[in-house]
Amino acid sequence: MNAGIKHPLRACRLDFENKYISLVASRNLPETKLLGFSVGPYEEGKEYKERFWIAKALVAAGVAKFKADAFMDFSTLAKIHWTEMIQDKSSFSRLPEGFYEKLLLYMADLKAKGEKDPDWAEKYVKSKRYAEDIINYRLKKIVILASYPTVSSNALQALTAEERILYEGLRNLISEWRTYVLGMEALEV
């Protein structure tokens, strides 16, 4: 991966890991003190919000389950796919917050389930196709947008943080290329 975007993209992932997410306690757990902070107490059946990295550990330990609407599901992905397909080629629809991270988690979950069950494998294939379409539709728009000499701030509002990083990187690269090529005209005799 290009070093110019790798670190900002990792920062996006870290930001997602620190966002609060809804979960439901599967069992009671007293307050647990860790280095510098504490989690809990949790009461079975109640809903809580925790940072994603803490929530993952609680789910892995069987203490809680992610709330159903906290992540991507097939119907959400299909709706986004449909919206992207009918969207004007020069404008962006708004994606849900944390879209790419949620998509990554959703696809990993489907892939794991698909290795055990053919029905889930079929859903994985269809979801992967939808995800690739969404990414490709948006990628084409980002490349076109980055190639414009000037862009209004309104045009960038619907970009996700990851897309903004890509846009800035492409814009800088295209600008450097444009400067170099136009500078070559001065060398002609």
Coordinates of N, CA and C in Angstrom, one line a residue:
M1 N 0.9 -1.2 0.0 CA 0.0 0.0 0.0 C 0.9 1.2 0.0
N2 N 0.5 2.3 -0.7 CA 1.2 3.5 -0.7 C 1.4 4.1 0.7
A3 N 2.6 4.4 1.0 CA 2.9 4.9 2.3 C 2.2 6.2 2.6
G4 N 1.9 6.9 1.6 CA 1.2 8.2 1.8 C -0.2 8.1 2.3
I5 N -0.8 7.0 2.0 CA -2.2 6.9 2.6 C -2.3 5.8 3.6
K6 N -1.3 4.9 3.8 CA -1.4 3.8 4.7 C -1.6 4.4 6.2
H7 N -0.8 5.3 6.6 CA -1.0 5.8 8.0 C -2.3 6.5 8.2
P8 N -2.7 7.4 7.3 CA -4.0 8.0 7.6 C -5.2 7.0 7.6
L9 N -5.1 6.0 6.7 CA -6.1 4.9 6.7 C -6.1 4.1 8.1
R10 N -4.9 3.9 8.6 CA -4.8 3.2 9.9 C -5.4 4.1 11.0
A11 N -5.2 5.4 10.8 CA -5.8 6.3 11.8 C -7.3 6.2 11.8
C12 N -7.9 6.1 10.6 CA -9.4 5.9 10.4 C -9.8 4.6 11.2
R13 N -9.0 3.6 11.0 CA -9.4 2.3 11.6 C -9.3 2.5 13.2
L14 N -8.3 3.1 13.6 CA -8.1 3.4 15.1 C -9.3 4.2 15.6
D15 N -9.7 5.2 14.8 CA -10.8 6.1 15.2 C -12.1 5.2 15.4
F16 N -12.3 4.3 14.4 CA -13.4 3.4 14.5 C -13.4 2.5 15.8
E17 N -12.2 2.0 16.0 CA -12.0 1.1 17.2 C -12.4 1.9 18.5
N18 N -12.3 3.2 18.5 CA -12.5 4.0 19.7 C -13.9 4.6 19.7
K19 N -14.7 4.3 18.7 CA -16.1 4.8 18.7 C -17.0 3.9 19.6
Y20 N -18.0 4.5 20.1 CA -18.9 3.8 21.0 C -19.9 3.0 20.1
I21 N -20.2 1.8 20.5 CA -21.1 0.9 19.8 C -22.1 0.3 20.8
S22 N -23.3 0.0 20.3 CA -24.3 -0.6 21.2 C -24.1 -2.1 21.4
L23 N -24.3 -2.6 22.6 CA -24.3 -4.0 22.8 C -25.2 -4.3 24.0
V24 N -25.6 -5.6 24.0 CA -26.5 -6.1 25.1 C -25.8 -7.1 25.9
A25 N -25.9 -6.9 27.2 CA -25.2 -7.8 28.2 C -25.9 -9.2 28.1
S26 N -25.1 -10.3 28.0 CA -25.6 -11.6 27.9 C -25.6 -12.2 29.3
R27 N -24.9 -11.6 30.2 CA -24.9 -12.1 31.6 C -24.4 -10.9 32.5
N28 N -24.6 -11.1 33.8 CA -24.1 -10.1 34.7 C -22.6 -10.1 34.9
L29 N -22.1 -8.9 35.0 CA -20.6 -8.8 35.2 C -20.4 -7.6 36.1
P30 N -19.7 -7.8 37.2 CA -19.4 -6.6 38.1 C -18.4 -5.7 37.4
E31 N -18.3 -4.5 38.0 CA -17.3 -3.5 37.5 C -15.9 -4.2 37.5
T32 N -15.2 -4.0 36.4 CA -13.9 -4.5 36.2 C -12.9 -3.4 36.0
K33 N -11.9 -3.3 36.9 CA -10.9 -2.2 36.8 C -9.8 -2.7 36.0
L34 N -9.4 -1.9 35.0 CA -8.3 -2.2 34.2 C -7.2 -1.1 34.4
L35 N -6.2 -1.1 33.6 CA -5.2 -0.1 33.8 C -5.7 1.3 33.3
G36 N -6.0 2.1 34.3 CA -6.4 3.5 34.0 C -7.9 3.7 33.7
F37 N -8.7 2.6 33.7 CA -10.1 2.8 33.4 C -10.9 1.5 33.9
S38 N -12.2 1.6 33.9 CA -13.0 0.4 34.3 C -14.1 0.2 33.3
V39 N -14.6 -1.0 33.3 CA -15.8 -1.3 32.4 C -16.8 -2.0 33.3
G40 N -18.1 -1.8 33.0 CA -19.1 -2.4 33.7 C -19.5 -1.5 34.9
P41 N -20.4 -1.9 35.7 CA -21.0 -3.3 35.8 C -22.0 -3.5 34.7
Y42 N -22.2 -4.7 34.3 CA -23.2 -5.1 33.3 C -24.3 -5.9 33.9
E43 N -25.5 -5.7 33.5 CA -26.7 -6.4 34.0 C -27.3 -7.1 32.7
E44 N -27.5 -8.4 32.9 CA -28.0 -9.3 31.8 C -29.2 -8.6 31.2
G45 N -29.3 -8.6 29.8 CA -30.4 -8.1 29.1 C -30.4 -6.6 28.8
K46 N -29.6 -5.8 29.5 CA -29.6 -4.4 29.4 C -28.6 -4.0 28.3
E47 N -29.0 -2.8 27.7 CA -28.2 -2.3 26.6 C -27.1 -1.3 27.1
Y48 N -25.9 -1.4 26.5 CA -24.8 -0.5 26.9 C -24.1 0.0 25.7
K49 N -23.4 1.1 25.9 CA -22.5 1.6 24.8 C -21.1 1.5 25.4
E50 N -20.2 0.9 24.6 CA -18.8 0.8 24.9 C -18.0 1.1 23.6
R51 N -16.7 1.4 23.9 CA -15.9 1.6 22.7 C -15.8 0.2 22.0
F52 N -15.6 0.3 20.7 CA -15.7 -0.9 19.9 C -14.6 -1.9 20.3
W53 N -13.4 -1.5 20.6 CA -12.4 -2.5 21.0 C -12.7 -3.2 22.3
I54 N -13.4 -2.5 23.2 CA -13.8 -3.1 24.5 C -15.0 -4.0 24.2
A55 N -15.9 -3.6 23.4 CA -17.1 -4.4 23.0 C -16.7 -5.7 22.4
K56 N -15.7 -5.6 21.5 CA -15.2 -6.9 20.9 C -14.7 -7.9 21.9
A57 N -14.0 -7.4 22.9 CA -13.5 -8.3 24.0 C -14.6 -8.8 24.8
L58 N -15.6 -8.0 25.1 CA -16.8 -8.5 25.9 C -17.6 -9.6 25.1
V59 N -17.7 -9.3 23.8 CA -18.4 -10.3 23.0 C -17.6 -11.6 22.9
A60 N -16.3 -11.5 22.7 CA -15.5 -12.7 22.6 C -15.5 -13.5 23.9
A61 N -15.7 -12.8 25.1 CA -15.7 -13.5 26.4 C -17.1 -14.0 26.7
G62 N -18.1 -13.7 25.8 CA -19.4 -14.2 26.1 C -20.2 -13.4 27.0
V63 N -19.7 -12.2 27.4 CA -20.4 -11.3 28.3 C -21.5 -10.5 27.7
A64 N -21.4 -10.2 26.4 CA -22.3 -9.4 25.7 C -22.5 -9.8 24.2
K65 N -23.5 -9.3 23.6 CA -23.7 -9.5 22.1 C -23.8 -8.1 21.5
F66 N -23.3 -8.0 20.3 CA -23.5 -6.7 19.6 C -25.0 -6.5 19.3
K67 N -25.5 -5.3 19.4 CA -26.9 -5.0 19.1 C -27.0 -5.2 17.6
A68 N -28.1 -5.8 17.2 CA -28.4 -6.2 15.8 C -28.1 -5.0 14.8
D69 N -28.5 -3.8 15.1 CA -28.4 -2.7 14.2 C -27.1 -2.0 14.3
A70 N -26.1 -2.5 15.0 CA -24.8 -1.9 15.2 C -23.9 -2.0 14.0
F71 N -24.2 -3.0 13.2 CA -23.3 -3.4 12.1 C -24.1 -3.4 10.8
M72 N -23.3 -3.7 9.7 CA -23.9 -3.9 8.4 C -24.7 -5.2 8.3
D73 N -25.7 -5.2 7.5 CA -26.4 -6.4 7.2 C -26.7 -6.4 5.7
F74 N -27.3 -7.5 5.2 CA -27.5 -7.6 3.8 C -28.4 -6.5 3.3
S75 N -29.5 -6.3 4.0 CA -30.5 -5.3 3.5 C -29.9 -3.9 3.4
T76 N -29.1 -3.5 4.4 CA -28.5 -2.2 4.4 C -27.5 -2.1 3.2
L77 N -26.7 -3.2 3.0 CA -25.8 -3.2 1.9 C -26.5 -3.1 0.5
A78 N -27.6 -3.9 0.4 CA -28.4 -3.9 -0.8 C -29.0 -2.5 -1.1
K79 N -29.5 -1.8 -0.1 CA -30.0 -0.5 -0.2 C -28.9 0.5 -0.7
I80 N -27.8 0.4 -0.1 CA -26.7 1.3 -0.5 C -26.3 1.0 -1.9
H81 N -26.2 -0.3 -2.3 CA -25.9 -0.7 -3.6 C -26.9 0.0 -4.6
W82 N -28.2 -0.2 -4.3 CA -29.2 0.4 -5.2 C -29.1 1.9 -5.3
T83 N -28.8 2.6 -4.2 CA -28.7 4.0 -4.2 C -27.5 4.4 -5.1
E84 N -26.4 3.7 -4.9 CA -25.2 4.0 -5.7 C -25.5 3.8 -7.2
M85 N -26.2 2.8 -7.6 CA -26.5 2.5 -9.0 C -27.3 3.6 -9.6
I86 N -28.3 4.2 -8.9 CA -29.2 5.2 -9.5 C -28.6 6.6 -9.3
Q87 N -27.6 6.7 -8.5 CA -27.0 8.0 -8.1 C -26.5 8.7 -9.4
D88 N -26.6 10.0 -9.4 CA -26.0 10.8 -10.5 C -24.5 10.6 -10.5
K89 N -23.9 10.5 -11.7 CA -22.5 10.1 -11.8 C -21.6 11.2 -11.2
S90 N -22.1 12.4 -10.9 CA -21.2 13.4 -10.4 C -21.4 13.8 -9.0
S91 N -22.3 13.1 -8.3 CA -22.6 13.4 -6.9 C -22.5 12.1 -6.1
F92 N -22.2 12.3 -4.8 CA -22.1 11.2 -3.8 C -23.3 11.1 -2.9
S93 N -23.7 9.9 -2.6 CA -24.7 9.7 -1.6 C -23.9 9.6 -0.2
R94 N -24.5 9.8 0.9 CA -23.9 9.7 2.2 C -23.9 8.2 2.6
L95 N -22.8 7.7 3.0 CA -22.7 6.4 3.5 C -22.9 6.4 5.0
P96 N -23.3 5.3 5.6 CA -23.4 5.3 7.1 C -22.1 5.5 7.7
E97 N -22.1 6.1 8.9 CA -20.8 6.3 9.6 C -20.1 5.0 9.8
G98 N -18.8 5.0 9.6 CA -18.0 3.8 9.8 C -18.3 2.7 8.7
F99 N -18.8 3.1 7.5 CA -19.2 2.2 6.5 C -18.1 1.2 6.2
Y100 N -16.9 1.6 5.9 CA -15.9 0.7 5.4 C -15.5 -0.3 6.5
E101 N -15.4 0.1 7.7 CA -15.1 -0.8 8.8 C -16.2 -1.8 9.0
K102 N -17.4 -1.3 9.0 CA -18.6 -2.2 9.2 C -18.7 -3.2 8.1
L103 N -18.4 -2.7 6.9 CA -18.4 -3.6 5.7 C -17.3 -4.7 5.9
L104 N -16.2 -4.3 6.3 CA -15.1 -5.3 6.5 C -15.5 -6.3 7.5
L105 N -16.1 -5.9 8.6 CA -16.5 -6.8 9.7 C -17.6 -7.7 9.2
Y106 N -18.6 -7.1 8.5 CA -19.7 -7.9 7.9 C -19.2 -9.0 6.9
M107 N -18.3 -8.6 6.1 CA -17.8 -9.6 5.1 C -16.9 -10.7 5.8
A108 N -16.2 -10.3 6.8 CA -15.4 -11.4 7.5 C -16.3 -12.3 8.2
D109 N -17.4 -11.8 8.8 CA -18.4 -12.7 9.5 C -19.1 -13.6 8.4
L110 N -19.5 -13.0 7.3 CA -20.2 -13.8 6.3 C -19.2 -14.9 5.7
K111 N -18.0 -14.6 5.5 CA -17.0 -15.5 5.0 C -16.8 -16.7 6.0
A112 N -16.7 -16.4 7.3 CA -16.6 -17.4 8.3 C -17.8 -18.3 8.3
K113 N -19.0 -17.7 8.3 CA -20.2 -18.5 8.3 C -20.4 -19.3 7.0
G114 N -19.9 -18.7 5.9 CA -20.0 -19.4 4.5 C -19.1 -20.6 4.4
E115 N -18.1 -20.7 5.2 CA -17.2 -21.9 5.2 C -17.9 -23.1 5.8
K116 N -19.0 -22.8 6.6 CA -19.7 -23.9 7.2 C -21.1 -24.2 6.6
D117 N -21.6 -23.2 5.9 CA -23.0 -23.3 5.4 C -23.1 -22.7 4.0
P118 N -23.6 -23.5 3.1 CA -23.7 -23.1 1.7 C -24.6 -21.9 1.5
D119 N -25.6 -21.8 2.3 CA -26.5 -20.6 2.2 C -25.8 -19.3 2.5
W120 N -25.0 -19.4 3.6 CA -24.2 -18.2 4.0 C -23.1 -17.9 2.9
A121 N -22.6 -19.0 2.3 CA -21.6 -18.8 1.2 C -22.2 -18.0 0.1
E122 N -23.4 -18.4 -0.3 CA -24.1 -17.7 -1.4 C -24.3 -16.2 -1.0
K123 N -24.7 -16.0 0.2 CA -24.9 -14.6 0.6 C -23.6 -13.8 0.6
Y124 N -22.5 -14.5 1.0 CA -21.2 -13.9 1.0 C -20.8 -13.4 -0.5
V125 N -21.1 -14.3 -1.4 CA -20.7 -14.0 -2.8 C -21.5 -12.8 -3.3
K126 N -22.8 -12.8 -3.0 CA -23.7 -11.7 -3.5 C -23.3 -10.4 -2.8
S127 N -23.0 -10.5 -1.5 CA -22.6 -9.3 -0.7 C -21.2 -8.8 -1.2
K128 N -20.3 -9.7 -1.5 CA -19.0 -9.3 -2.1 C -19.2 -8.5 -3.4
R129 N -20.1 -9.0 -4.2 CA -20.3 -8.4 -5.5 C -20.9 -7.0 -5.3
Y130 N -21.9 -6.8 -4.4 CA -22.4 -5.5 -4.0 C -21.4 -4.6 -3.5
A131 N -20.5 -5.1 -2.6 CA -19.5 -4.3 -2.0 C -18.5 -3.8 -3.1
E132 N -18.1 -4.7 -4.0 CA -17.2 -4.3 -5.0 C -17.8 -3.2 -6.0
D133 N -19.1 -3.4 -6.3 CA -19.8 -2.4 -7.1 C -19.8 -1.1 -6.4
I134 N -20.2 -1.0 -5.1 CA -20.3 0.2 -4.4 C -18.9 0.9 -4.4
I135 N -17.9 0.2 -4.1 CA -16.5 0.7 -4.1 C -16.1 1.2 -5.5
N136 N -16.4 0.4 -6.5 CA -16.0 0.9 -7.9 C -16.8 2.1 -8.3
Y137 N -18.1 2.2 -8.0 CA -18.9 3.4 -8.4 C -18.3 4.6 -7.7
R138 N -18.0 4.5 -6.5 CA -17.5 5.6 -5.7 C -16.1 6.0 -6.1
L139 N -15.3 4.9 -6.4 CA -13.9 5.2 -6.8 C -13.8 5.9 -8.1
K140 N -14.7 5.6 -9.1 CA -14.7 6.3 -10.3 C -15.0 7.8 -10.1
K141 N -16.0 8.1 -9.3 CA -16.4 9.5 -9.0 C -15.2 10.2 -8.3
I142 N -14.5 9.5 -7.4 CA -13.4 10.2 -6.7 C -12.3 10.5 -7.6
V143 N -12.0 9.6 -8.5 CA -10.9 9.9 -9.5 C -11.3 11.1 -10.4
I144 N -12.5 11.1 -10.8 CA -13.0 12.3 -11.7 C -12.9 13.6 -10.8
L145 N -13.4 13.5 -9.6 CA -13.4 14.7 -8.8 C -11.9 15.2 -8.5
A146 N -11.0 14.2 -8.3 CA -9.6 14.6 -8.0 C -8.9 15.2 -9.2
S147 N -9.5 14.9 -10.4 CA -8.8 15.4 -11.6 C -9.3 16.9 -11.9
Y148 N -10.3 17.4 -11.3 CA -10.7 18.7 -11.5 C -9.7 19.7 -10.9
P149 N -9.4 20.8 -11.6 CA -8.5 21.8 -11.0 C -9.0 22.4 -9.7
T150 N -10.3 22.7 -9.7 CA -10.9 23.2 -8.4 C -12.2 22.5 -8.1
V151 N -12.5 22.3 -6.8 CA -13.6 21.6 -6.4 C -14.2 22.3 -5.2
S152 N -15.6 22.5 -5.2 CA -16.2 23.1 -4.1 C -16.2 22.2 -2.9
S153 N -16.2 22.8 -1.7 CA -16.3 22.0 -0.5 C -17.5 21.2 -0.4
N154 N -18.6 21.7 -1.0 CA -19.9 20.9 -1.0 C -19.7 19.6 -1.7
A155 N -18.9 19.5 -2.7 CA -18.7 18.3 -3.4 C -18.0 17.2 -2.6
L156 N -17.3 17.6 -1.5 CA -16.6 16.7 -0.7 C -17.3 16.3 0.6
Q157 N -18.4 16.9 0.9 CA -19.1 16.6 2.1 C -19.6 15.2 2.3
A158 N -20.0 14.5 1.3 CA -20.5 13.2 1.4 C -19.4 12.1 1.4
L159 N -18.1 12.5 1.2 CA -17.1 11.5 1.2 C -16.8 11.0 2.7
T160 N -16.5 9.7 2.8 CA -16.1 9.2 4.1 C -14.7 9.6 4.4
A161 N -14.2 9.4 5.6 CA -12.8 9.8 5.9 C -11.8 9.1 5.0
E162 N -12.1 7.8 4.8 CA -11.2 7.0 3.9 C -11.2 7.5 2.5
E163 N -12.4 7.9 2.0 CA -12.5 8.4 0.6 C -11.8 9.8 0.5
R164 N -11.9 10.6 1.6 CA -11.2 11.9 1.6 C -9.7 11.7 1.5
I165 N -9.2 10.7 2.2 CA -7.7 10.4 2.2 C -7.3 10.1 0.7
L166 N -8.1 9.2 0.1 CA -7.8 8.8 -1.3 C -7.9 10.0 -2.2
Y167 N -9.0 10.8 -2.0 CA -9.2 12.0 -2.9 C -8.0 12.9 -2.8
E168 N -7.5 13.2 -1.5 CA -6.4 14.1 -1.3 C -5.1 13.6 -2.0
G169 N -4.9 12.3 -1.8 CA -3.7 11.6 -2.4 C -3.7 11.7 -3.9
L170 N -4.9 11.4 -4.5 CA -5.0 11.4 -6.0 C -4.9 12.9 -6.5
R171 N -5.5 13.8 -5.8 CA -5.5 15.2 -6.2 C -4.1 15.7 -6.2
N172 N -3.3 15.4 -5.1 CA -1.9 15.8 -5.1 C -1.1 15.2 -6.2
L173 N -1.3 13.9 -6.4 CA -0.6 13.2 -7.5 C -0.9 13.8 -8.9
I174 N -2.2 14.0 -9.1 CA -2.6 14.6 -10.4 C -2.1 16.0 -10.6
S175 N -2.1 16.7 -9.5 CA -1.6 18.1 -9.5 C -0.1 18.1 -9.9
E176 N 0.7 17.2 -9.2 CA 2.1 17.1 -9.5 C 2.3 16.7 -11.0
W177 N 1.6 15.8 -11.5 CA 1.7 15.3 -12.8 C 1.4 16.5 -13.8
R178 N 0.3 17.2 -13.5 CA -0.1 18.3 -14.4 C 1.0 19.3 -14.4
T179 N 1.5 19.7 -13.3 CA 2.6 20.7 -13.2 C 3.8 20.2 -14.0
Y180 N 4.2 18.9 -13.9 CA 5.3 18.4 -14.6 C 5.1 18.4 -16.1
V181 N 3.9 18.0 -16.6 CA 3.6 17.9 -18.0 C 3.5 19.3 -18.6
L182 N 2.9 20.2 -17.9 CA 2.8 21.6 -18.4 C 4.1 22.3 -18.4
G183 N 5.0 21.9 -17.5 CA 6.3 22.4 -17.4 C 7.2 22.0 -18.6
M184 N 6.8 20.8 -19.1 CA 7.6 20.3 -20.3 C 7.4 21.2 -21.5
E185 N 6.3 21.9 -21.6 CA 6.0 22.8 -22.7 C 7.1 23.8 -22.8
A186 N 7.7 24.3 -21.7 CA 8.7 25.3 -21.7 C 10.0 24.8 -22.3
L187 N 10.2 23.4 -22.3 CA 11.4 22.8 -22.8 C 11.4 22.7 -24.3
E188 N 10.2 22.9 -24.9 CA 10.1 22.7 -26.4 C 10.8 23.9 -27.1
V189 N 11.5 23.7 -28.2 CA 12.2 24.8 -28.9 C 11.4 25.1 -30.1

